[in-house]
Amino acid sequence: MFPPDTAAVRRQRMEQLAATLRLFAELGYDEGAGGHITARDPEQPDCFWINPFGMYFGHVRVSDLLLVDADGKVLGGKGRINPAGFVIHSAVHAARPDVICAVHTHSVYGRAFSTLGRLLDPITQDACAFYGDHALFDDYTGVVLDSEEGKRIATALGAGKAAILRNHGLLTVGGSVAEAAWWFVAMERSCQVQLVAEAAGKPILIDHEDAERTREVIGSPGIGRYNFKPLYEGVLRRHPDLLD
């Protein structure tokens, strides 16, 4: 079998990145100029593609994406990068060679849950995808503009697929854009469900063994990619111009 063509891999990652931004605009995960999603370049692994600072998620096309190196220099595309986005994502990509995509936006329920300074509980089948596989960055010192802060976030994330940044929001990662995007959607909804459930009463937790077994099924990379597939196809049909 021949290895995949680098240009084709790059194009796929960029198309999924642009589609994720469109999807997140529809879901209300954008917040002004905040929020950033990155995809590692397959040819230059110390560089990644990112959405332009200040551009509405719902307008981003493949041709609008910026290629940025490890020093924050824009190598491809026209526009500026979000300084906080670069600090967080550059640290995560440097610490985790396995991470192709990292997602951080200011979604409503993720932000609300982050103020509690705790991890998600295994109260639903879907939440079990994160059981024992997400971390808490239990600190807040302002907007992340210091490279050392980015490194601390990457350290807190560890080998997991997600982190809750206290008083800030959610961060998810994956071995593909599809995985990281789906984990963000799933985590945001899990935060929403737990907030609603705890407002109504005391949720019953799924026991440890069952939660672990469930995670091995619905928390696998393959399931992450498969769950993203219908969302991706729907976005392409609604927004064909994103491929421009």
Short mmCIF file of C-alpha atoms in Angstrom, two decimals:
data_model
loop_
_atom_site.label_atom_id
_atom_site.label_comp_id
_atom_site.label_asym_id
_atom_site.label_seq_id
_atom_site.Cartn_x
_atom_site.Cartn_y
_atom_site.Cartn_z
CA MET A 1 0.00 0.00 0.00
CA PHE A 2 1.31 3.44 -0.92
CA PRO A 3 1.58 6.10 1.81
CA PRO A 4 -1.08 8.84 1.64
CA ASP A 5 -0.26 11.87 -0.46
CA THR A 6 0.83 14.74 1.80
CA ALA A 7 -1.13 17.33 -0.16
CA ALA A 8 -4.27 15.22 0.10
CA VAL A 9 -3.84 14.78 3.87
CA ARG A 10 -3.29 18.52 4.30
CA ARG A 11 -6.37 19.33 2.23
CA GLN A 12 -8.52 16.92 4.26
CA ARG A 13 -7.39 18.45 7.54
CA MET A 14 -8.01 21.97 6.28
CA GLU A 15 -11.47 21.08 4.96
CA GLN A 16 -12.44 19.47 8.25
CA LEU A 17 -11.02 22.44 10.16
CA ALA A 18 -13.04 24.95 8.14
CA ALA A 19 -16.14 22.75 8.45
CA THR A 20 -15.70 22.55 12.22
CA LEU A 21 -15.58 26.33 12.46
CA ARG A 22 -18.80 26.59 10.42
CA LEU A 23 -20.43 23.94 12.62
CA PHE A 24 -19.37 25.68 15.81
CA ALA A 25 -20.83 28.95 14.55
CA GLU A 26 -24.16 27.16 14.07
CA LEU A 27 -23.96 25.63 17.53
CA GLY A 28 -23.17 28.98 19.16
CA TYR A 29 -19.71 28.01 20.34
CA ASP A 30 -18.14 31.17 18.97
CA GLU A 31 -17.86 34.29 21.13
CA GLY A 32 -16.79 37.45 19.34
CA ALA A 33 -13.16 37.12 18.28
CA GLY A 34 -12.42 34.40 20.85
CA GLY A 35 -11.94 30.71 20.17
CA HIS A 36 -9.41 28.82 18.09
CA ILE A 37 -9.01 25.45 16.41
CA THR A 38 -5.74 24.13 15.01
CA ALA A 39 -4.66 21.27 12.76
CA ARG A 40 -1.06 20.11 12.53
CA ASP A 41 0.49 20.31 9.05
CA PRO A 42 1.46 16.83 7.78
CA GLU A 43 4.63 18.00 6.01
CA GLN A 44 5.85 20.46 8.65
CA PRO A 45 4.77 18.88 11.95
CA ASP A 46 6.04 21.81 14.02
CA CYS A 47 3.56 24.06 12.16
CA PHE A 48 -0.22 24.14 12.34
CA TRP A 49 -3.22 25.66 10.58
CA ILE A 50 -5.47 28.01 12.56
CA ASN A 51 -8.48 30.26 12.00
CA PRO A 52 -7.70 33.97 11.48
CA PHE A 53 -8.11 36.22 14.52
CA GLY A 54 -11.30 38.25 14.35
CA MET A 55 -12.97 36.34 11.50
CA TYR A 56 -16.46 35.01 12.18
CA PHE A 57 -16.40 31.22 12.41
CA GLY A 58 -19.35 31.04 10.04
CA HIS A 59 -17.41 32.76 7.24
CA VAL A 60 -14.14 30.82 7.35
CA ARG A 61 -13.16 29.00 4.15
CA VAL A 62 -10.23 26.68 3.54
CA SER A 63 -8.45 29.53 1.76
CA ASP A 64 -8.76 31.73 4.88
CA LEU A 65 -6.81 29.41 7.18
CA LEU A 66 -3.36 30.47 8.33
CA LEU A 67 -0.24 28.32 8.58
CA VAL A 68 1.78 29.21 11.68
CA ASP A 69 5.21 28.00 12.82
CA ALA A 70 6.41 27.23 16.34
CA ASP A 71 7.47 30.86 16.82
CA GLY A 72 4.08 32.28 15.86
CA LYS A 73 5.12 33.45 12.41
CA VAL A 74 2.45 33.25 9.72
CA LEU A 75 3.89 31.22 6.85
CA GLY A 76 0.77 30.88 4.75
CA GLY A 77 -2.42 32.87 4.30
CA LYS A 78 -3.27 36.45 5.15
CA GLY A 79 -4.35 37.65 8.54
CA ARG A 80 -3.44 37.71 12.23
CA ILE A 81 -3.48 34.93 14.79
CA ASN A 82 -5.06 35.11 18.23
CA PRO A 83 -2.14 35.57 20.68
CA ALA A 84 -3.81 33.51 23.40
CA GLY A 85 -4.71 30.85 20.86
CA PHE A 86 -1.11 30.55 19.75
CA VAL A 87 0.16 30.24 23.32
CA ILE A 88 -2.25 27.43 24.18
CA HIS A 89 -2.11 25.50 20.92
CA SER A 90 1.63 25.75 20.33
CA ALA A 91 2.26 24.32 23.79
CA VAL A 92 -0.21 21.47 23.31
CA HIS A 93 1.12 20.55 19.86
CA ALA A 94 4.71 20.65 21.15
CA ALA A 95 3.94 18.48 24.18
CA ARG A 96 1.75 15.97 22.32
CA PRO A 97 3.18 14.77 18.97
CA ASP A 98 0.15 12.49 18.69
CA VAL A 99 -2.24 15.45 18.63
CA ILE A 100 -3.30 16.49 15.15
CA CYS A 101 -6.02 18.89 16.24
CA ALA A 102 -6.73 20.98 19.33
CA VAL A 103 -10.00 22.80 20.00
CA HIS A 104 -10.74 25.61 22.45
CA THR A 105 -13.75 27.90 22.16
CA HIS A 106 -15.86 29.79 24.67
CA SER A 107 -18.98 27.63 24.65
CA VAL A 108 -21.71 28.46 27.18
CA TYR A 109 -22.06 25.22 29.14
CA GLY A 110 -18.35 24.48 29.11
CA ARG A 111 -17.69 27.87 30.63
CA ALA A 112 -20.44 27.44 33.19
CA PHE A 113 -19.21 24.01 34.24
CA SER A 114 -15.59 25.21 34.39
CA THR A 115 -16.49 27.58 37.25
CA LEU A 116 -17.13 24.56 39.48
CA GLY A 117 -13.47 23.52 39.37
CA ARG A 118 -14.23 19.80 38.99
CA LEU A 119 -14.24 16.95 36.49
CA LEU A 120 -17.27 15.55 34.72
CA ASP A 121 -19.02 12.71 36.52
CA PRO A 122 -20.00 9.46 34.75
CA ILE A 123 -23.73 10.13 34.94
CA THR A 124 -24.60 9.24 31.33
CA GLN A 125 -23.32 6.87 28.69
CA ASP A 126 -22.01 9.82 26.67
CA ALA A 127 -20.14 11.35 29.61
CA CYS A 128 -18.31 8.05 30.06
CA ALA A 129 -16.30 8.88 26.91
CA PHE A 130 -14.30 11.21 29.17
CA TYR A 131 -14.15 9.01 32.26
CA GLY A 132 -10.54 8.85 33.42
CA ASP A 133 -9.52 10.56 30.18
CA HIS A 134 -9.85 14.26 30.93
CA ALA A 135 -8.10 16.62 33.30
CA LEU A 136 -8.70 19.78 35.30
CA PHE A 137 -6.44 22.80 34.92
CA ASP A 138 -7.24 24.10 38.39
CA ASP A 139 -6.01 27.66 38.06
CA TYR A 140 -6.90 30.97 36.46
CA THR A 141 -4.54 33.91 36.18
CA GLY A 142 -6.10 35.87 33.33
CA VAL A 143 -5.95 35.70 29.55
CA VAL A 144 -3.33 33.14 28.48
CA LEU A 145 -0.59 35.27 26.93
CA ASP A 146 2.47 33.81 28.68
CA SER A 147 4.16 30.81 27.08
CA GLU A 148 4.73 29.28 30.52
CA GLU A 149 0.98 29.33 31.11
CA GLY A 150 0.47 27.47 27.86
CA LYS A 151 2.97 24.84 28.98
CA ARG A 152 1.16 24.46 32.31
CA ILE A 153 -2.09 23.82 30.46
CA ALA A 154 -0.39 21.23 28.26
CA THR A 155 1.08 19.56 31.35
CA ALA A 156 -2.34 19.43 33.02
CA LEU A 157 -3.87 17.91 29.88
CA GLY A 158 -1.30 15.12 30.05
CA ALA A 159 -2.16 12.17 27.81
CA GLY A 160 -5.90 12.79 27.95
CA LYS A 161 -8.36 13.80 25.23
CA ALA A 162 -9.68 16.87 27.05
CA ALA A 163 -9.21 19.35 29.85
CA ILE A 164 -11.49 21.65 31.78
CA LEU A 165 -9.77 25.00 32.21
CA ARG A 166 -11.13 26.40 35.46
CA ASN A 167 -13.09 29.65 35.04
CA HIS A 168 -12.33 29.53 31.32
CA GLY A 169 -13.81 26.65 29.33
CA LEU A 170 -13.02 23.42 27.53
CA LEU A 171 -10.04 22.12 25.56
CA THR A 172 -10.17 18.93 23.49
CA VAL A 173 -7.58 17.19 21.35
CA GLY A 174 -7.45 14.27 18.95
CA GLY A 175 -5.46 12.29 16.46
CA SER A 176 -7.57 13.88 13.73
CA VAL A 177 -9.67 17.00 13.30
CA ALA A 178 -12.78 14.82 13.37
CA GLU A 179 -11.92 13.36 16.77
CA ALA A 180 -11.07 16.64 18.48
CA ALA A 181 -14.15 18.35 17.06
CA TRP A 182 -16.48 15.57 18.16
CA TRP A 183 -14.96 15.40 21.65
CA PHE A 184 -15.65 19.12 22.04
CA VAL A 185 -19.28 18.74 20.98
CA ALA A 186 -19.72 15.72 23.25
CA MET A 187 -18.02 17.39 26.20
CA GLU A 188 -20.04 20.58 25.86
CA ARG A 189 -23.24 18.54 25.88
CA SER A 190 -22.05 16.46 28.82
CA CYS A 191 -21.44 19.67 30.76
CA GLN A 192 -24.95 20.83 29.87
CA VAL A 193 -26.51 17.52 30.95
CA GLN A 194 -24.67 17.48 34.28
CA LEU A 195 -25.62 21.06 35.06
CA VAL A 196 -29.28 20.32 34.29
CA ALA A 197 -29.27 17.03 36.21
CA GLU A 198 -27.68 18.55 39.31
CA ALA A 199 -30.15 21.43 39.21
CA ALA A 200 -32.98 18.88 39.32
CA GLY A 201 -31.56 16.57 41.99
CA LYS A 202 -28.70 14.22 42.79
CA PRO A 203 -27.60 12.22 39.71
CA ILE A 204 -26.86 8.52 40.07
CA LEU A 205 -23.30 7.75 38.99
CA ILE A 206 -22.38 4.85 36.72
CA ASP A 207 -20.02 2.59 38.65
CA HIS A 208 -16.29 2.57 37.94
CA GLU A 209 -16.05 -0.72 36.03
CA ASP A 210 -19.03 0.02 33.81
CA ALA A 211 -17.83 3.57 33.16
CA GLU A 212 -14.43 2.28 32.08
CA ARG A 213 -15.93 -0.36 29.79
CA THR A 214 -18.21 2.24 28.24
CA ARG A 215 -15.29 4.60 27.67
CA GLU A 216 -13.41 1.92 25.78
CA VAL A 217 -16.32 1.75 23.34
CA ILE A 218 -17.68 5.28 22.89
CA GLY A 219 -14.48 7.07 23.84
CA SER A 220 -12.32 5.43 21.18
CA PRO A 221 -10.76 7.45 18.33
CA GLY A 222 -12.74 5.50 15.74
CA ILE A 223 -16.06 6.32 17.38
CA GLY A 224 -15.01 9.98 17.62
CA ARG A 225 -14.37 10.06 13.88
CA TYR A 226 -17.59 8.18 13.11
CA ASN A 227 -19.72 10.55 15.20
CA PHE A 228 -18.22 13.56 13.45
CA LYS A 229 -19.00 12.14 10.00
CA PRO A 230 -22.73 13.06 9.82
CA LEU A 231 -22.02 16.50 11.26
CA TYR A 232 -19.31 17.07 8.66
CA GLU A 233 -21.50 15.90 5.78
CA GLY A 234 -24.31 18.16 6.96
CA VAL A 235 -22.04 21.21 7.13
CA LEU A 236 -20.67 20.54 3.64
CA ARG A 237 -24.20 20.39 2.24
CA ARG A 238 -25.26 23.59 4.01
CA HIS A 239 -22.00 25.49 3.39
CA PRO A 240 -20.34 24.26 0.17
CA ASP A 241 -18.43 27.54 -0.12
CA LEU A 242 -16.23 26.54 2.85
CA LEU A 243 -14.22 24.42 0.40
CA ASP A 244 -13.10 27.51 -1.53
#
